[in-house]
PDB file of C-alpha atoms in Angstrom:
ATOM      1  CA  UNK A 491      67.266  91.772  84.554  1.00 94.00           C
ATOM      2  CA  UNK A 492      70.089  93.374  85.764  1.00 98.00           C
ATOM      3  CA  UNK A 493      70.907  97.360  83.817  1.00 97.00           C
ATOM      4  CA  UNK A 494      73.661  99.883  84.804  1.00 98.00           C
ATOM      5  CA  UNK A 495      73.144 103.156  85.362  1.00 97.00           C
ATOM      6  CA  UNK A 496      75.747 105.789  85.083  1.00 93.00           C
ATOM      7  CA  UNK A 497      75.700 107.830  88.465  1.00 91.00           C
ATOM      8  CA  UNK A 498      74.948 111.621  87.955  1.00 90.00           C
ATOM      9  CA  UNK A 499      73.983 114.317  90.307  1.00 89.00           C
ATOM     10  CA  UNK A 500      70.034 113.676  90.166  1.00 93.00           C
ATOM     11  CA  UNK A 501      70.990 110.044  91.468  1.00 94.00           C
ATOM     12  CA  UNK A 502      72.918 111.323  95.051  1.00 92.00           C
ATOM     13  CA  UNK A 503      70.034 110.360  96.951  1.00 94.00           C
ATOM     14  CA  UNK A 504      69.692 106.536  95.345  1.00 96.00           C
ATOM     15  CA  UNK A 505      73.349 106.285  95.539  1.00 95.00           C
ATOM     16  CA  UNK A 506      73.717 108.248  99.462  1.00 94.00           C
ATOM     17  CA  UNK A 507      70.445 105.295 100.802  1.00 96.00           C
ATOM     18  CA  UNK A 508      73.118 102.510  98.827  1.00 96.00           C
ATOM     19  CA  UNK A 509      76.000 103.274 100.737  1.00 93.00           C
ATOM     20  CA  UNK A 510      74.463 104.034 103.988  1.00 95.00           C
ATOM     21  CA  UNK A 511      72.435 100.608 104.244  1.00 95.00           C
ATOM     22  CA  UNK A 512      75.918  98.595 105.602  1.00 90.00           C
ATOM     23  CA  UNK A 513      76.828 100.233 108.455  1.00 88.00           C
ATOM     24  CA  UNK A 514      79.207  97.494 109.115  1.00 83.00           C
ATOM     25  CA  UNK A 515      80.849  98.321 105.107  1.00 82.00           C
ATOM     26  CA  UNK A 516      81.141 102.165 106.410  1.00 83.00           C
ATOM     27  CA  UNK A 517      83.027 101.342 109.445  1.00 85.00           C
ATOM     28  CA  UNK A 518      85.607  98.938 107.466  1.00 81.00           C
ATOM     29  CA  UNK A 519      85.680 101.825 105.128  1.00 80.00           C
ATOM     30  CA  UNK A 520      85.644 105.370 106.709  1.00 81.00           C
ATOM     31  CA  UNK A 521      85.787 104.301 110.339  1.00 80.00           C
ATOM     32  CA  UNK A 522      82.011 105.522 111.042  1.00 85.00           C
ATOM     33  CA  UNK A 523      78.624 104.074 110.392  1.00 90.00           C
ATOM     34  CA  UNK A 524      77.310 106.673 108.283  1.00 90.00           C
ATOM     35  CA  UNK A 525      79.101 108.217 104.855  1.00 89.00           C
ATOM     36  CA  UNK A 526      78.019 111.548 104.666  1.00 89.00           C
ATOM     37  CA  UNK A 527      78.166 113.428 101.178  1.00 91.00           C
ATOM     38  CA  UNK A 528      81.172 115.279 101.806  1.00 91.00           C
ATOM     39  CA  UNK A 529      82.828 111.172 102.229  1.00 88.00           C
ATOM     40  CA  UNK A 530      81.030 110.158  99.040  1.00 89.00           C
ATOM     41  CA  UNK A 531      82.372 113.391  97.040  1.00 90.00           C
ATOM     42  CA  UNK A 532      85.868 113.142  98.260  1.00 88.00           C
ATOM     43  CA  UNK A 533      85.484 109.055  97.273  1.00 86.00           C
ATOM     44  CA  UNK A 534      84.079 110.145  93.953  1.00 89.00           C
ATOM     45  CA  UNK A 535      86.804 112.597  92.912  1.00 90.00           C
ATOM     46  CA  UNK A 536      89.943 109.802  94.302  1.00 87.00           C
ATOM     47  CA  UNK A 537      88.411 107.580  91.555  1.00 90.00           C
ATOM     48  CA  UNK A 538      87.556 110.126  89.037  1.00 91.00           C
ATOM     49  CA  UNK A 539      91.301 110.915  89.013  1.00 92.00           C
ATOM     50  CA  UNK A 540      92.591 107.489  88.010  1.00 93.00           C
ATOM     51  CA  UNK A 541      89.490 106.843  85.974  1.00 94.00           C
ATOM     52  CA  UNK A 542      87.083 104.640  87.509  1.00 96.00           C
ATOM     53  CA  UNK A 543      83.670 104.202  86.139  1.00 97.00           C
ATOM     54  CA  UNK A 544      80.552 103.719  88.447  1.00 96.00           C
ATOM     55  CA  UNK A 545      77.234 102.731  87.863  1.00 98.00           C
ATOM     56  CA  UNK A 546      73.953 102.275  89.735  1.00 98.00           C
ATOM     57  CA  UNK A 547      72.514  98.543  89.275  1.00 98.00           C
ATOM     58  CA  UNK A 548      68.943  98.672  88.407  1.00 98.00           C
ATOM     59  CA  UNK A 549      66.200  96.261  87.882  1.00 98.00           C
ATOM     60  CA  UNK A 550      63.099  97.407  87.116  1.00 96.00           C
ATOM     61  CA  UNK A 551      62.583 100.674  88.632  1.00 95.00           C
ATOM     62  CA  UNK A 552      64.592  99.823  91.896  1.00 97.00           C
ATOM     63  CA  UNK A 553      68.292 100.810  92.189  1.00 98.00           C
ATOM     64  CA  UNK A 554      69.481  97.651  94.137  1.00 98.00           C
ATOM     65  CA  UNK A 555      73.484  98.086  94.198  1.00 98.00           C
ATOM     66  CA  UNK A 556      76.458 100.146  93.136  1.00 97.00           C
ATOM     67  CA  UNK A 557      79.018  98.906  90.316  1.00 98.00           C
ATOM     68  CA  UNK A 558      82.984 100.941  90.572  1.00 97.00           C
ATOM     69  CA  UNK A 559      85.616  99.316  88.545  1.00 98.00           C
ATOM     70  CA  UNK A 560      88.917 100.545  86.673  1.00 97.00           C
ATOM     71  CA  UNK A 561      90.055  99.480  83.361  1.00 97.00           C
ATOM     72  CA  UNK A 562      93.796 100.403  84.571  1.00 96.00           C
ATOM     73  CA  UNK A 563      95.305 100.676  87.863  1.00 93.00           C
ATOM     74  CA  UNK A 564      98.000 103.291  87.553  1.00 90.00           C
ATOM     75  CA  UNK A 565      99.824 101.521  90.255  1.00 89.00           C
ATOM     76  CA  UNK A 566     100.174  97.682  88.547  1.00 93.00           C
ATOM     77  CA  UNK A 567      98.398  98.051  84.957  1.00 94.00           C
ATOM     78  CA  UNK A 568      95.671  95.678  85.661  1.00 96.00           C
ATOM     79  CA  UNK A 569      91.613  95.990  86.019  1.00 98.00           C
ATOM     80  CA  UNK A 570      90.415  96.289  89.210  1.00 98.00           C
ATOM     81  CA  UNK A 571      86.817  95.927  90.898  1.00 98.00           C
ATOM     82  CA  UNK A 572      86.538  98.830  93.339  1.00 94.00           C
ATOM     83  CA  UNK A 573      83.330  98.409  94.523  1.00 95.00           C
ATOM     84  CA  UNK A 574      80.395  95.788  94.483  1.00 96.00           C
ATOM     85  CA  UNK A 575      77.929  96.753  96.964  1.00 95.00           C
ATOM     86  CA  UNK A 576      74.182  95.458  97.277  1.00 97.00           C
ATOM     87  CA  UNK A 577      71.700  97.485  99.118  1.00 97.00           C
ATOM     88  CA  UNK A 578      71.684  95.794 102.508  1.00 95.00           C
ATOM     89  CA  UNK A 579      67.850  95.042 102.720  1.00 96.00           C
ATOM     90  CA  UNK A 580      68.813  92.897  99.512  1.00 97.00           C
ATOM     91  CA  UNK A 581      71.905  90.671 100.141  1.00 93.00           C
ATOM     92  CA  UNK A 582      71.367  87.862 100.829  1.00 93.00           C
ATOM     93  CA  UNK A 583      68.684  87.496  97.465  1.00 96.00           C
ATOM     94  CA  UNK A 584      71.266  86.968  94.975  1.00 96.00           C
ATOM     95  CA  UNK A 585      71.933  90.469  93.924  1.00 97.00           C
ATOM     96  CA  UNK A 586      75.667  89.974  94.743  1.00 96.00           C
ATOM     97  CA  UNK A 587      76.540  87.460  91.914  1.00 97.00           C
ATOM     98  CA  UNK A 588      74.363  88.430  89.948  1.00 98.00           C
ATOM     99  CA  UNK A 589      75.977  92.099  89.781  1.00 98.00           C
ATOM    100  CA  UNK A 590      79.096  89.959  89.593  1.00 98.00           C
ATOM    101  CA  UNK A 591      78.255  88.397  86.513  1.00 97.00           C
ATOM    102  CA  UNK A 592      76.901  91.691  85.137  1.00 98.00           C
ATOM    103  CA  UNK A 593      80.470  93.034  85.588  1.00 98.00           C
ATOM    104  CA  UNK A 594      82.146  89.939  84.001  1.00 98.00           C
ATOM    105  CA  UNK A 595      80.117  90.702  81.116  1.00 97.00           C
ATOM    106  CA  UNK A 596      80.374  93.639  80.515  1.00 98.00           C
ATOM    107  CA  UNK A 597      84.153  92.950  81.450  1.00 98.00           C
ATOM    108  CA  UNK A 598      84.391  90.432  78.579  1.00 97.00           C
ATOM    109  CA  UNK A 599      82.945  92.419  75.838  1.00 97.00           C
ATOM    110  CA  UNK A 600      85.854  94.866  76.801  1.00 97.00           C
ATOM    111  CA  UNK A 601      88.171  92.157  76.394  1.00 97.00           C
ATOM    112  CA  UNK A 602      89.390  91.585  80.055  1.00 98.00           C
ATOM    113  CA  UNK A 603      90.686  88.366  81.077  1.00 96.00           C
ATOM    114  CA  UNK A 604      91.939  88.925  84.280  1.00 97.00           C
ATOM    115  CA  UNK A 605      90.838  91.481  87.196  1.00 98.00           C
ATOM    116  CA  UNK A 606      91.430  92.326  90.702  1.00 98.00           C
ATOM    117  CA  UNK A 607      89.453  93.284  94.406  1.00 97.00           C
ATOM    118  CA  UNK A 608      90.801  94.725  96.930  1.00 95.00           C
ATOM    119  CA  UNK A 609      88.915  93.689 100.331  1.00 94.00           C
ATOM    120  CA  UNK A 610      89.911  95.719 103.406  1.00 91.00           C
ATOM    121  CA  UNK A 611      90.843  93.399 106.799  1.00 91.00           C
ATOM    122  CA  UNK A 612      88.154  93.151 109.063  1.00 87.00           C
ATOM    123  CA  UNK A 613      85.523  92.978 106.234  1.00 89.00           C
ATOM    124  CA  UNK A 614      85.012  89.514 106.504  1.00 90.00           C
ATOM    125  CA  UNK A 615      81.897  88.912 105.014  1.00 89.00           C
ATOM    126  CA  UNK A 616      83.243  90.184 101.993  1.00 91.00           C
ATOM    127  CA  UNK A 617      86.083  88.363 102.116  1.00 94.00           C
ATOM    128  CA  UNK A 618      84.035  84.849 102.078  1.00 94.00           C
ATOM    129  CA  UNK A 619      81.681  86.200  99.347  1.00 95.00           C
ATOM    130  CA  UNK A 620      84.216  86.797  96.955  1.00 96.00           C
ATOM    131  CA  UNK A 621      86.683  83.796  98.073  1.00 97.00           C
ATOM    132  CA  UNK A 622      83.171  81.865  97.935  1.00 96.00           C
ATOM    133  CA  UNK A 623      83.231  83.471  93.639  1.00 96.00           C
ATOM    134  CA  UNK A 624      86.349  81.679  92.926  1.00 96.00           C
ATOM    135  CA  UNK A 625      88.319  84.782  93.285  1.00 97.00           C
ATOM    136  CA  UNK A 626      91.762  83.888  94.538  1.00 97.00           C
ATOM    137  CA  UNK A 627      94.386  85.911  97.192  1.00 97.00           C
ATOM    138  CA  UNK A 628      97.637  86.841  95.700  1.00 97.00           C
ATOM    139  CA  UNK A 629      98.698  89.015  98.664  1.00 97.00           C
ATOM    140  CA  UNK A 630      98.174  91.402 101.375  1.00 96.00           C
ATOM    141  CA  UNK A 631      99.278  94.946 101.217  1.00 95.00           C
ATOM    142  CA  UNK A 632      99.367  97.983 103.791  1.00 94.00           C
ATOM    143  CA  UNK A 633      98.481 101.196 102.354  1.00 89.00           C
ATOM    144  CA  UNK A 634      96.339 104.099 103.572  1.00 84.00           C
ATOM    145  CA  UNK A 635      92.818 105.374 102.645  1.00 76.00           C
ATOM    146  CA  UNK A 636      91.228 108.339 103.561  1.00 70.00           C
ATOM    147  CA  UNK A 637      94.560 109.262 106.030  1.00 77.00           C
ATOM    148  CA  UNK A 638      94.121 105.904 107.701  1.00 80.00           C
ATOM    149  CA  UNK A 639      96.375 103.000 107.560  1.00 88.00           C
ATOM    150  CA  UNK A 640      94.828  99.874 106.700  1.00 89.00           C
ATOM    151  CA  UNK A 641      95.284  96.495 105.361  1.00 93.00           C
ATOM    152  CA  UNK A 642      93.949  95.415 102.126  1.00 95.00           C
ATOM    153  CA  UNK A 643      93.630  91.623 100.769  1.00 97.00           C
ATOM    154  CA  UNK A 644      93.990  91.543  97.006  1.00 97.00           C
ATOM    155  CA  UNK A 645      92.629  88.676  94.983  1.00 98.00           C
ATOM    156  CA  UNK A 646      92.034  88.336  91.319  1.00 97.00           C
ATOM    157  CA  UNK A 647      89.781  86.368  89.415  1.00 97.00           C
ATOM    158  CA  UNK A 648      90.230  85.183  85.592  1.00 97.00           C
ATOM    159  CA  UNK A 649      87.746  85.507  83.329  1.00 95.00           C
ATOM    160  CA  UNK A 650      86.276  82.566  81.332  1.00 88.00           C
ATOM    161  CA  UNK A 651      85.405  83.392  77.974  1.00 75.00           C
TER     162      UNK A 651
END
């Protein structure tokens, strides 16, 4: 069974070997293979200032994938999924809709019907994952992140009850 964790200092290191397993997720993300701390704190304070909660996803004693999501995007008053990311040695096993479905819970006992991803262009094996979920796009916007320009598909996905 899938648990989240909320992420605190003494879990850097779980969170640090999460992020760095998808090279190919980094250089979508921050242009480089490898998020250093300094990436991860600067990511971690952006969110913190709009409100985002993130979580480690455990089962059993193994820390298998991060959880980021907002309850209210200051920019169009909906929920938003920042980040669903499975340790790369585990995709591939499941862990992605699984955490999915661990969200959506947790999503409906908050009483969210409707949320929305934002999957950055040239992440494509993202893009079929969550296409593959039932999530559907809405539109396309440019916008930049981290002082780069980049485009961003949005989708959004109801929630069944």
């Amino acid at each position: 069974m899938l648990s989240m964790v909320e992420i605190s200092e003494d879990l850097l290191q779980a969170e640090m070997d999460i992020l760095n397993s998808d090279p190919v997720f980094n250089r979508v993300t921050i242009d480089s293979e490898v998020m250093s701390p300094e990436d991860l704190a600067r990511d971690k304070e952006n969110g913190s200032k709009i409100g985002a909660e993130r979580y480690l996803i455990k089962e059993g004693e193994r820390f298998v994938g991060i959880l980021e999501f907002l309850m209210l995007n200051p920019s169009d008053n909906c929920t938003w999924l920042g980040l669903l990311q499975v340790d790369k040695k585990l995709q591939g096993h499941g862990y992605g809709p699984r955490m999915l479905d661990l969200y959506l819970e947790e999503m409906r006992r908050r009483n969210v019907s409707l949320f929305r991803i934002g999957v950055l262009e040239g992440n494509d094996p993202a893009l079929g994952f969550w296409r593959h979920q039932g999530f559907e796009d809405i539109k396309m916007v440019k916008t930049v992140i981290n002082n780069r320009n980049k485009t961003v598909f949005v989708l959004e996905k109801k929630i069944e009850c």
